[in-house]
XYZ file of C-alpha atoms in Angstrom:
180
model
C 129.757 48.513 111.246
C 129.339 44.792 109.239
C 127.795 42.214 111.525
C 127.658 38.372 110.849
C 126.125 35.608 112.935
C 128.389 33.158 114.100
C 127.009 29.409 115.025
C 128.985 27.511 117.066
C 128.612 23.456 117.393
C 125.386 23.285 116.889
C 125.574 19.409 116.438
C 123.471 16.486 116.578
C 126.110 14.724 119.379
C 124.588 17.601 121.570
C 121.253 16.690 121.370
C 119.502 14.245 123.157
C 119.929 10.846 121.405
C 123.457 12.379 120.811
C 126.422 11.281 122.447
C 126.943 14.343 124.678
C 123.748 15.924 124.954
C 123.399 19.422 126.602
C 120.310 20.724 128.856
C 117.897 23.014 126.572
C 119.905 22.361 123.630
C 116.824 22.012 121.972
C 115.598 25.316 123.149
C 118.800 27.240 122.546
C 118.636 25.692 118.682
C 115.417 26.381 118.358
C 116.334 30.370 119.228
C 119.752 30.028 117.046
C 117.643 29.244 114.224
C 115.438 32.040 114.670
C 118.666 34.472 114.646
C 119.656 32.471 111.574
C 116.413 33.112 110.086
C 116.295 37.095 110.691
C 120.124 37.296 109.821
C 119.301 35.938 106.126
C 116.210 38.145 105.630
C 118.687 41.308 106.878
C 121.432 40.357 104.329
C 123.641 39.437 107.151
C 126.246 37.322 106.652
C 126.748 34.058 108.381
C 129.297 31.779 109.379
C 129.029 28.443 110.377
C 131.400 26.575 113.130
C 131.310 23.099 113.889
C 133.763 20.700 116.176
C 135.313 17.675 115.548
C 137.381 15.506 117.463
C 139.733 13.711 115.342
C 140.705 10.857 117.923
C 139.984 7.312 117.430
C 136.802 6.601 119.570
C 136.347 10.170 120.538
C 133.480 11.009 123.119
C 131.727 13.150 120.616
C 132.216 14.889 117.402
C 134.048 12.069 115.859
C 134.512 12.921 112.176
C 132.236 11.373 109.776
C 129.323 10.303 112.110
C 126.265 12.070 112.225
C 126.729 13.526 115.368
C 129.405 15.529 114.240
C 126.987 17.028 111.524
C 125.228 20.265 112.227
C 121.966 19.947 113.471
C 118.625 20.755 111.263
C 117.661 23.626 112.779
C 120.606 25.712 111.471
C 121.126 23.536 108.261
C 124.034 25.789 106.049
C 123.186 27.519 103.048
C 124.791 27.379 99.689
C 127.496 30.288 100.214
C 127.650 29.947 103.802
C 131.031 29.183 104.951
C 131.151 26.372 107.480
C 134.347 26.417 109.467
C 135.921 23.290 111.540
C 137.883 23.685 114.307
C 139.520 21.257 116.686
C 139.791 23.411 119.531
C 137.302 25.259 122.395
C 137.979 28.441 120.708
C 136.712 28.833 117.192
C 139.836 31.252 115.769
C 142.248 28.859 117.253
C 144.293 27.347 113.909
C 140.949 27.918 112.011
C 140.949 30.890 108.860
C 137.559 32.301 111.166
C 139.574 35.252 111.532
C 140.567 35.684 107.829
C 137.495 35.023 106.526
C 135.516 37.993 109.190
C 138.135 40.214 108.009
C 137.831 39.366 104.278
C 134.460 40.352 104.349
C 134.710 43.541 106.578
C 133.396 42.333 109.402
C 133.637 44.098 113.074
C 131.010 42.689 115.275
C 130.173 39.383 115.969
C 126.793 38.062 117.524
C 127.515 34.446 118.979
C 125.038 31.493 119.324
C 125.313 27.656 120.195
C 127.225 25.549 122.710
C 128.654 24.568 125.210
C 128.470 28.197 126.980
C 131.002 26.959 129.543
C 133.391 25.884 126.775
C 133.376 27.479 122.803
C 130.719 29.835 123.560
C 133.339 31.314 126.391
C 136.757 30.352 124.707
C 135.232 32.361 120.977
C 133.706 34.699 122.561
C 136.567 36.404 124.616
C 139.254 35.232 121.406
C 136.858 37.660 118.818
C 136.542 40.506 121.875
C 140.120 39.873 122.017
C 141.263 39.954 118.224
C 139.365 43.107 118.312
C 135.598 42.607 117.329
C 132.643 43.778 119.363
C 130.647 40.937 120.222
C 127.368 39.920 121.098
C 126.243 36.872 122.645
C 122.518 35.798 122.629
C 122.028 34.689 125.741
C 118.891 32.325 125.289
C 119.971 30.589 122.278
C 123.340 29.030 123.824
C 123.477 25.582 126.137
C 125.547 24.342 128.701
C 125.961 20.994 130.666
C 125.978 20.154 134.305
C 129.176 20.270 136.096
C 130.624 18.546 139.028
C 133.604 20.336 140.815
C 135.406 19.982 144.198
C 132.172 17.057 144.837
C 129.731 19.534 143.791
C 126.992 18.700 141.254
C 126.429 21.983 139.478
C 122.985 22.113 137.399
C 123.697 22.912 133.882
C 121.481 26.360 133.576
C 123.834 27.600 136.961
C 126.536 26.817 134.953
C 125.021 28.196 132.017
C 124.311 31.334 133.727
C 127.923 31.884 135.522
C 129.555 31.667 132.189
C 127.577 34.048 130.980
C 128.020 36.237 133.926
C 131.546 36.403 133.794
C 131.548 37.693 129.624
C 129.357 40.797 130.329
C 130.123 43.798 130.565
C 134.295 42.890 129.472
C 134.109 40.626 126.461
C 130.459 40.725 125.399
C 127.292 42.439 125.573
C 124.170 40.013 126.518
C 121.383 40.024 124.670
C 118.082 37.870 123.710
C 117.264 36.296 120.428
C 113.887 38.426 120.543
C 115.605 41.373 120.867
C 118.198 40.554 118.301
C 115.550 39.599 116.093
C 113.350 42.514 116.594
């Protein structure tokens, strides 16, 4: 079974100083670069994913400002790919799938952000399309919420989207474990 590391968004607009910063981004980079790190050393493969949002004046992501770059903490390598999507879910109209299939992958481990939003949307499109996946837990960020007048704290959020992927899209793990 072929495993790769897949980074989602992990973008400077998401930090703080960005234009659409995320609570414990930091954290959860800090713990995606650590899985980065190990996956290298292991031979792993990796795959990059970043968002842009190709709308004059967009929120975030707008193509060609530094926010839209990946952040420093999980910098590509020469040889990594580095897909860009336009859409939540990182196989939507992207060649993700093509390229984990070109090189004979079948299980995905997931890191980055927003957990509510690409984290969720790629991680139940890859269970979907057929791939195990794994999603560490502590190295993913969300932002608050407010629905129906209710302020929702960003690490509830956080937690209730990872709630609802285990046990029937993805298995929940930490980066320490992953790394170990």
């Amino acid at each position: 079974m072929a495993t790769a590391l897949v980074i989602v968004d992990v973008q400077n607009d998401y930090f703080a100083g960005g234009r659409f910063p995320l609570a414990g981004m930091e954290a959860a980079a800090e713990n995606a670069g650590r899985a980065l790190a190990s996956s290298r050393d292991a031979g792993m493969a990796v795959f990059h994913v970043r968002h842009e949002i190709p709308s004059p004046g967009a929120p975030f992501f707008e193509p060609g400002t530094d926010g839209a770059e990946i952040h420093r903490l999980v910098t590509p390598e020469d040889g990594e790919p580095v897909v860009t999507k336009r859409f939540p879910n990182s196989f939507r109209s992207t060649d993700l799938e093509a390229q984990l299939r070109a090189a004979d992958i079948d299980e995905v481990v997931v890191v980055g952000a927003q957990s509510n939003m690409c984290i969720d949307a790629t991680a139940r499109a890859a269970a979907d399309l057929g791939f195990a996946v794994t999603v560490l837990h502590d190295a993913c960020a969300a932002k608050e919420q407010r629905f129906d007048g209710v302020d929702i704290p960003a690490e509830t959020v956080h937690r209730t989207f990872m709630a609802a992927l285990s046990p029937a899209y993805a298995t929940l793990s930490t980066t320490s474990d992953f790394v170990d």
